[in-house]
PDB file of C-alpha atoms in Angstrom:
ATOM      1  CA  MET A   2     -15.391 -19.914 -11.167  1.00 89.00           C
ATOM      2  CA  THR A   3     -12.843 -17.141 -10.980  1.00 95.00           C
ATOM      3  CA  THR A   4     -13.232 -14.503 -13.562  1.00 97.00           C
ATOM      4  CA  VAL A   5     -10.026 -13.143 -15.012  1.00 97.00           C
ATOM      5  CA  MET A   6      -8.877 -10.431 -17.330  1.00 97.00           C
ATOM      6  CA  VAL A   7      -5.534 -10.496 -19.202  1.00 97.00           C
ATOM      7  CA  VAL A   8      -3.638  -7.355 -20.114  1.00 96.00           C
ATOM      8  CA  ASP A   9      -0.622  -7.594 -22.387  1.00 94.00           C
ATOM      9  CA  ASP A  10       0.355  -5.900 -25.650  1.00 92.00           C
ATOM     10  CA  HIS A  11       1.604  -9.119 -27.183  1.00 93.00           C
ATOM     11  CA  PRO A  12      -1.273 -10.956 -28.778  1.00 93.00           C
ATOM     12  CA  MET A  13       0.441 -14.543 -28.973  1.00 94.00           C
ATOM     13  CA  TRP A  14       1.464 -14.239 -25.224  1.00 92.00           C
ATOM     14  CA  ARG A  15      -2.178 -12.841 -24.175  1.00 93.00           C
ATOM     15  CA  ASP A  16      -3.728 -15.747 -26.160  1.00 94.00           C
ATOM     16  CA  GLY A  17      -1.511 -18.322 -24.785  1.00 94.00           C
ATOM     17  CA  VAL A  18      -1.910 -17.290 -21.029  1.00 95.00           C
ATOM     18  CA  SER A  19      -5.692 -17.138 -21.715  1.00 96.00           C
ATOM     19  CA  ARG A  20      -5.745 -20.686 -23.016  1.00 95.00           C
ATOM     20  CA  ASP A  21      -3.782 -21.833 -20.022  1.00 95.00           C
ATOM     21  CA  LEU A  22      -6.118 -20.086 -17.676  1.00 96.00           C
ATOM     22  CA  THR A  23      -9.312 -21.580 -19.447  1.00 96.00           C
ATOM     23  CA  GLY A  24      -7.904 -24.984 -19.405  1.00 96.00           C
ATOM     24  CA  ALA A  25      -7.275 -24.733 -15.576  1.00 96.00           C
ATOM     25  CA  GLY A  26     -10.988 -23.810 -14.982  1.00 96.00           C
ATOM     26  CA  PHE A  27     -10.671 -20.034 -14.993  1.00 97.00           C
ATOM     27  CA  GLU A  28     -13.102 -17.884 -16.988  1.00 97.00           C
ATOM     28  CA  VAL A  29     -11.150 -15.237 -19.012  1.00 97.00           C
ATOM     29  CA  VAL A  30     -13.880 -12.615 -19.379  1.00 97.00           C
ATOM     30  CA  ALA A  31     -11.728 -10.166 -21.270  1.00 97.00           C
ATOM     31  CA  THR A  32      -8.309  -9.344 -22.763  1.00 97.00           C
ATOM     32  CA  ALA A  33      -6.861  -5.957 -23.441  1.00 96.00           C
ATOM     33  CA  GLY A  34      -3.578  -4.575 -25.100  1.00 94.00           C
ATOM     34  CA  THR A  35      -3.671  -0.975 -23.652  1.00 94.00           C
ATOM     35  CA  VAL A  36      -4.252   1.160 -20.679  1.00 93.00           C
ATOM     36  CA  ALA A  37      -7.526   2.464 -22.389  1.00 94.00           C
ATOM     37  CA  GLU A  38      -8.721  -0.938 -23.350  1.00 95.00           C
ATOM     38  CA  ALA A  39      -7.980  -2.520 -19.786  1.00 95.00           C
ATOM     39  CA  ALA A  40     -10.056   0.241 -18.122  1.00 94.00           C
ATOM     40  CA  ALA A  41     -12.988   0.090 -20.582  1.00 95.00           C
ATOM     41  CA  ARG A  42     -13.087  -3.882 -20.519  1.00 96.00           C
ATOM     42  CA  ALA A  43     -12.612  -4.004 -16.544  1.00 96.00           C
ATOM     43  CA  ALA A  44     -15.467  -1.485 -16.230  1.00 95.00           C
ATOM     44  CA  ALA A  45     -17.669  -3.679 -18.536  1.00 96.00           C
ATOM     45  CA  THR A  46     -16.721  -7.113 -17.145  1.00 96.00           C
ATOM     46  CA  GLN A  47     -15.718  -6.582 -13.552  1.00 96.00           C
ATOM     47  CA  PRO A  48     -13.232  -9.407 -13.371  1.00 96.00           C
ATOM     48  CA  GLN A  49     -12.008 -10.759 -10.029  1.00 96.00           C
ATOM     49  CA  VAL A  50      -8.437 -10.921 -10.987  1.00 96.00           C
ATOM     50  CA  VAL A  51      -6.455  -8.952 -13.600  1.00 96.00           C
ATOM     51  CA  LEU A  52      -3.184 -10.236 -15.021  1.00 95.00           C
ATOM     52  CA  MET A  53      -1.373  -6.996 -15.829  1.00 94.00           C
ATOM     53  CA  ASP A  54       1.700  -6.466 -17.887  1.00 92.00           C
ATOM     54  CA  MET A  55       4.018  -3.457 -16.899  1.00 89.00           C
ATOM     55  CA  HIS A  56       4.834  -2.205 -20.464  1.00 89.00           C
ATOM     56  CA  LEU A  57       1.910  -1.097 -22.751  1.00 91.00           C
ATOM     57  CA  PRO A  58       1.830   1.125 -25.713  1.00 92.00           C
ATOM     58  CA  ASP A  59      -0.015   3.925 -24.046  1.00 91.00           C
ATOM     59  CA  GLY A  60       1.230   3.712 -20.688  1.00 87.00           C
ATOM     60  CA  ASN A  61       2.701   1.602 -17.927  1.00 88.00           C
ATOM     61  CA  GLY A  62       1.167  -1.143 -15.805  1.00 87.00           C
ATOM     62  CA  ALA A  63       0.986   0.886 -12.749  1.00 88.00           C
ATOM     63  CA  ALA A  64      -1.135   3.503 -14.776  1.00 89.00           C
ATOM     64  CA  ALA A  65      -3.217   0.559 -16.102  1.00 91.00           C
ATOM     65  CA  THR A  66      -3.585  -0.866 -12.530  1.00 90.00           C
ATOM     66  CA  ALA A  67      -4.903   2.546 -11.115  1.00 89.00           C
ATOM     67  CA  ALA A  68      -7.386   2.915 -14.059  1.00 91.00           C
ATOM     68  CA  VAL A  69      -8.560  -0.606 -13.525  1.00 92.00           C
ATOM     69  CA  LEU A  70      -9.093  -0.205  -9.913  1.00 89.00           C
ATOM     70  CA  GLU A  71     -10.944   3.113 -10.484  1.00 90.00           C
ATOM     71  CA  VAL A  72     -13.573   1.235 -12.340  1.00 91.00           C
ATOM     72  CA  SER A  73     -13.418  -1.996 -10.891  1.00 90.00           C
ATOM     73  CA  GLY A  74     -12.731  -1.563  -7.293  1.00 84.00           C
ATOM     74  CA  GLU A  75     -13.103  -5.250  -6.116  1.00 87.00           C
ATOM     75  CA  ALA A  76     -10.603  -6.525  -8.809  1.00 92.00           C
ATOM     76  CA  LYS A  77      -7.312  -7.985  -7.601  1.00 92.00           C
ATOM     77  CA  ILE A  78      -4.325  -7.001  -9.672  1.00 93.00           C
ATOM     78  CA  LEU A  79      -1.535  -9.629 -10.285  1.00 94.00           C
ATOM     79  CA  VAL A  80       1.313  -8.221 -12.385  1.00 91.00           C
ATOM     80  CA  LEU A  81       2.946 -10.654 -14.889  1.00 89.00           C
ATOM     81  CA  SER A  82       5.911  -8.945 -16.228  1.00 86.00           C
ATOM     82  CA  ALA A  83       9.284  -9.701 -18.050  1.00 86.00           C
ATOM     83  CA  SER A  84      10.761  -6.913 -15.660  1.00 80.00           C
ATOM     84  CA  SER A  85      11.819  -7.501 -12.222  1.00 76.00           C
ATOM     85  CA  GLU A  86      13.320  -3.946 -11.960  1.00 76.00           C
ATOM     86  CA  ARG A  87      12.975  -2.387  -8.633  1.00 76.00           C
ATOM     87  CA  GLU A  88      11.159   0.736  -9.969  1.00 79.00           C
ATOM     88  CA  ASP A  89       8.675  -1.308 -11.710  1.00 80.00           C
ATOM     89  CA  VAL A  90       7.785  -3.492  -8.794  1.00 83.00           C
ATOM     90  CA  LEU A  91       7.421  -0.674  -6.379  1.00 81.00           C
ATOM     91  CA  GLU A  92       5.556   1.442  -8.740  1.00 83.00           C
ATOM     92  CA  ALA A  93       2.925  -1.500  -9.370  1.00 84.00           C
ATOM     93  CA  VAL A  94       2.463  -2.086  -5.781  1.00 82.00           C
ATOM     94  CA  LYS A  95       1.940   1.500  -4.931  1.00 80.00           C
ATOM     95  CA  ALA A  96      -0.505   1.743  -7.733  1.00 83.00           C
ATOM     96  CA  GLY A  97      -2.632  -1.017  -5.901  1.00 84.00           C
ATOM     97  CA  ALA A  98      -1.314  -4.304  -7.405  1.00 87.00           C
ATOM     98  CA  SER A  99      -1.687  -7.344  -4.960  1.00 84.00           C
ATOM     99  CA  GLY A 100       1.461  -9.241  -6.244  1.00 86.00           C
ATOM    100  CA  TYR A 101       4.011  -9.240  -8.881  1.00 88.00           C
ATOM    101  CA  LEU A 102       5.169 -12.485 -10.928  1.00 89.00           C
ATOM    102  CA  VAL A 103       7.991 -12.426 -13.509  1.00 88.00           C
ATOM    103  CA  LYS A 104       7.179 -14.067 -16.862  1.00 87.00           C
ATOM    104  CA  SER A 105      10.100 -16.651 -16.416  1.00 86.00           C
ATOM    105  CA  ALA A 106       7.542 -18.359 -13.960  1.00 87.00           C
ATOM    106  CA  SER A 107       6.142 -21.825 -14.987  1.00 90.00           C
ATOM    107  CA  ALA A 108       2.578 -22.187 -16.115  1.00 91.00           C
ATOM    108  CA  ALA A 109       1.808 -24.132 -12.818  1.00 92.00           C
ATOM    109  CA  GLU A 110       3.122 -21.231 -10.822  1.00 91.00           C
ATOM    110  CA  LEU A 111       1.182 -18.682 -12.763  1.00 93.00           C
ATOM    111  CA  LEU A 112      -1.965 -20.756 -12.257  1.00 94.00           C
ATOM    112  CA  ASP A 113      -1.248 -21.020  -8.450  1.00 93.00           C
ATOM    113  CA  ALA A 114      -0.494 -17.451  -8.281  1.00 92.00           C
ATOM    114  CA  VAL A 115      -3.794 -16.542  -9.842  1.00 95.00           C
ATOM    115  CA  ARG A 116      -5.531 -18.888  -7.506  1.00 93.00           C
ATOM    116  CA  ALA A 117      -3.757 -17.282  -4.416  1.00 90.00           C
ATOM    117  CA  THR A 118      -4.527 -13.748  -5.716  1.00 91.00           C
ATOM    118  CA  ALA A 119      -8.175 -14.531  -6.140  1.00 92.00           C
ATOM    119  CA  ASP A 120      -8.070 -15.783  -2.336  1.00 89.00           C
ATOM    120  CA  GLY A 121      -6.753 -12.411  -1.263  1.00 84.00           C
ATOM    121  CA  GLN A 122      -3.072 -13.366  -1.007  1.00 83.00           C
ATOM    122  CA  ALA A 123      -0.186 -11.129  -1.799  1.00 81.00           C
ATOM    123  CA  VAL A 124       1.865 -13.163  -4.287  1.00 84.00           C
ATOM    124  CA  PHE A 125       5.345 -12.259  -5.236  1.00 83.00           C
ATOM    125  CA  THR A 126       8.261 -13.809  -7.220  1.00 80.00           C
ATOM    126  CA  PRO A 127      10.792 -14.958  -4.623  1.00 72.00           C
ATOM    127  CA  GLY A 128      12.916 -12.043  -3.814  1.00 67.00           C
ATOM    128  CA  LEU A 129      10.653  -9.359  -4.804  1.00 69.00           C
ATOM    129  CA  ALA A 130       8.534  -9.609  -1.529  1.00 60.00           C
ATOM    130  CA  GLY A 131      11.709  -8.547   0.404  1.00 61.00           C
ATOM    131  CA  LEU A 132      12.155  -5.591  -1.811  1.00 61.00           C
ATOM    132  CA  VAL A 133       8.695  -4.345  -1.241  1.00 62.00           C
ATOM    133  CA  LEU A 134       8.956  -5.002   2.618  1.00 58.00           C
ATOM    134  CA  GLY A 135      12.250  -2.867   2.487  1.00 59.00           C
ATOM    135  CA  GLU A 136      10.676  -0.031   0.604  1.00 58.00           C
ATOM    136  CA  TYR A 137       7.563   0.166   3.013  1.00 55.00           C
ATOM    137  CA  ARG A 138       9.905   0.145   6.048  1.00 52.00           C
ATOM    138  CA  ARG A 139      11.917   2.874   4.582  1.00 56.00           C
ATOM    139  CA  MET A 140       8.855   4.811   3.756  1.00 51.00           C
ATOM    140  CA  SER A 141       6.982   4.191   6.932  1.00 47.00           C
ATOM    141  CA  THR A 142       6.273   7.496   8.966  1.00 43.00           C
ATOM    142  CA  VAL A 143       4.433   5.731  11.870  1.00 42.00           C
ATOM    143  CA  PRO A 144       6.613   6.889  14.956  1.00 43.00           C
ATOM    144  CA  ASP A 145       5.798   3.720  17.080  1.00 43.00           C
ATOM    145  CA  ALA A 146       5.926   1.352  14.417  1.00 40.00           C
ATOM    146  CA  LYS A 147       9.416  -0.022  14.939  1.00 40.00           C
ATOM    147  CA  GLY A 148       9.297  -3.605  16.263  1.00 44.00           C
ATOM    148  CA  GLY A 149       5.514  -3.930  15.985  1.00 43.00           C
ATOM    149  CA  ALA A 150       5.050  -1.644  19.186  1.00 43.00           C
ATOM    150  CA  ASP A 151       1.925  -0.126  17.780  1.00 48.00           C
ATOM    151  CA  LEU A 152       0.191  -3.704  17.533  1.00 47.00           C
ATOM    152  CA  PRO A 153      -0.632  -4.147  21.351  1.00 44.00           C
ATOM    153  CA  SER A 154      -4.041  -5.958  20.441  1.00 65.00           C
ATOM    154  CA  LEU A 155      -2.432  -8.740  18.631  1.00 74.00           C
ATOM    155  CA  THR A 156      -1.016 -11.862  20.289  1.00 78.00           C
ATOM    156  CA  GLU A 157       2.379 -13.037  19.770  1.00 79.00           C
ATOM    157  CA  ARG A 158       1.335 -15.789  17.418  1.00 84.00           C
ATOM    158  CA  GLU A 159      -0.974 -13.448  15.524  1.00 82.00           C
ATOM    159  CA  THR A 160       1.982 -11.182  14.869  1.00 82.00           C
ATOM    160  CA  GLU A 161       4.126 -14.100  13.897  1.00 83.00           C
ATOM    161  CA  VAL A 162       1.422 -15.259  11.353  1.00 86.00           C
ATOM    162  CA  LEU A 163       1.160 -11.505  10.026  1.00 83.00           C
ATOM    163  CA  ARG A 164       4.953 -11.566   9.253  1.00 82.00           C
ATOM    164  CA  PHE A 165       4.536 -14.538   7.131  1.00 84.00           C
ATOM    165  CA  VAL A 166       1.504 -13.244   5.513  1.00 81.00           C
ATOM    166  CA  ALA A 167       3.530  -9.957   4.514  1.00 77.00           C
ATOM    167  CA  LYS A 168       6.101 -12.282   2.903  1.00 75.00           C
ATOM    168  CA  GLY A 169       3.295 -13.802   0.768  1.00 74.00           C
ATOM    169  CA  LEU A 170       3.126 -17.199   2.159  1.00 78.00           C
ATOM    170  CA  SER A 171      -0.076 -19.360   1.934  1.00 80.00           C
ATOM    171  CA  ALA A 172      -1.974 -20.483   4.967  1.00 82.00           C
ATOM    172  CA  LYS A 173      -0.566 -24.055   4.236  1.00 86.00           C
ATOM    173  CA  GLN A 174       3.045 -22.762   4.178  1.00 87.00           C
ATOM    174  CA  ILE A 175       2.622 -20.892   7.151  1.00 88.00           C
ATOM    175  CA  GLY A 176       1.266 -23.670   9.016  1.00 88.00           C
ATOM    176  CA  THR A 177       4.080 -25.890   7.924  1.00 89.00           C
ATOM    177  CA  ARG A 178       6.565 -23.243   9.379  1.00 88.00           C
ATOM    178  CA  LEU A 179       4.713 -23.004  12.746  1.00 88.00           C
ATOM    179  CA  GLY A 180       3.783 -26.738  12.970  1.00 88.00           C
ATOM    180  CA  VAL A 181       0.019 -25.971  13.033  1.00 87.00           C
ATOM    181  CA  SER A 182      -2.787 -26.578  10.696  1.00 87.00           C
ATOM    182  CA  HIS A 183      -3.894 -24.203   7.825  1.00 84.00           C
ATOM    183  CA  ARG A 184      -7.106 -23.641   9.459  1.00 83.00           C
ATOM    184  CA  THR A 185      -5.219 -22.734  12.604  1.00 86.00           C
ATOM    185  CA  VAL A 186      -3.482 -20.114  10.649  1.00 87.00           C
ATOM    186  CA  GLU A 187      -6.584 -18.890   8.918  1.00 84.00           C
ATOM    187  CA  ASN A 188      -8.214 -18.400  12.323  1.00 83.00           C
ATOM    188  CA  HIS A 189      -5.348 -16.149  13.355  1.00 84.00           C
ATOM    189  CA  VAL A 190      -5.538 -14.195  10.048  1.00 84.00           C
ATOM    190  CA  GLN A 191      -9.443 -13.754  10.586  1.00 82.00           C
ATOM    191  CA  SER A 192      -8.794 -12.587  14.119  1.00 81.00           C
ATOM    192  CA  SER A 193      -6.137 -10.099  13.023  1.00 81.00           C
ATOM    193  CA  LEU A 194      -8.343  -8.754  10.283  1.00 79.00           C
ATOM    194  CA  ARG A 195     -11.058  -8.049  12.787  1.00 77.00           C
ATOM    195  CA  LYS A 196      -8.746  -6.646  15.461  1.00 75.00           C
ATOM    196  CA  LEU A 197      -7.197  -4.179  12.794  1.00 76.00           C
ATOM    197  CA  HIS A 198     -10.435  -3.421  10.997  1.00 73.00           C
ATOM    198  CA  LEU A 199      -9.069  -4.738   7.707  1.00 73.00           C
ATOM    199  CA  SER A 200     -11.140  -6.640   4.961  1.00 71.00           C
ATOM    200  CA  ASN A 201      -8.737  -9.176   3.452  1.00 73.00           C
ATOM    201  CA  ARG A 202      -5.219 -10.588   3.288  1.00 74.00           C
ATOM    202  CA  VAL A 203      -3.978  -7.942   0.828  1.00 75.00           C
ATOM    203  CA  GLU A 204      -4.706  -5.301   3.251  1.00 74.00           C
ATOM    204  CA  LEU A 205      -3.266  -7.287   6.147  1.00 77.00           C
ATOM    205  CA  ALA A 206      -0.070  -7.738   4.103  1.00 76.00           C
ATOM    206  CA  ARG A 207       0.141  -4.090   3.400  1.00 75.00           C
ATOM    207  CA  TYR A 208      -0.365  -3.214   6.940  1.00 77.00           C
ATOM    208  CA  ALA A 209       2.482  -5.417   7.997  1.00 76.00           C
ATOM    209  CA  MET A 210       4.639  -3.982   5.269  1.00 72.00           C
ATOM    210  CA  GLU A 211       3.740  -0.283   6.250  1.00 69.00           C
ATOM    211  CA  HIS A 212       4.585  -1.189  10.010  1.00 70.00           C
ATOM    212  CA  GLY A 213       7.999  -2.730   9.416  1.00 67.00           C
ATOM    213  CA  LEU A 214       7.124  -6.384  10.112  1.00 66.00           C
ATOM    214  CA  ASP A 215       9.540  -8.920   8.438  1.00 53.00           C
TER     215      ASP A 215
END
């Protein structure tokens, strides 16, 4: 059972999301309404996934993300916010968030996003993944990163899969795009992780973003 902490300063919203998660088979181990509460309760419960609001009374979601990861390094942070502002999205990702979902998402989309985040996928509301990719490309200082020239150890198919991983697609979605099974996609992902000395899909997605793959 995946353990989840819900961080939001609105009690009714927090309780409603917690009920949806519990009903779907997740274990909500903690809730919090401030940055300070989020850090303290993450340290105590070590949740696998943290649903994080971007606007809290004593700071923002980026500060809370950094605080939670400092005390619970294995947690995966999925921002769930009413804001889709560029600055909020980029600040959250730079602080260590694995994904970003706007609150207009349906309950089913939220539950799917939590499952995907727990599995190590980078999940973004459509349109936001492109924003993050563009920013990482702009910030990239790797001199030979253009066009993936610094990835000689990856096969053409592995690089192709990597581009889809960076966009937040699941193995099943990538398989559909490429006409292969999701197991074949996962084999390519695992091979890429080994070659690049990375540990999970989130790190792989960030690697792709930092190296200008789209």
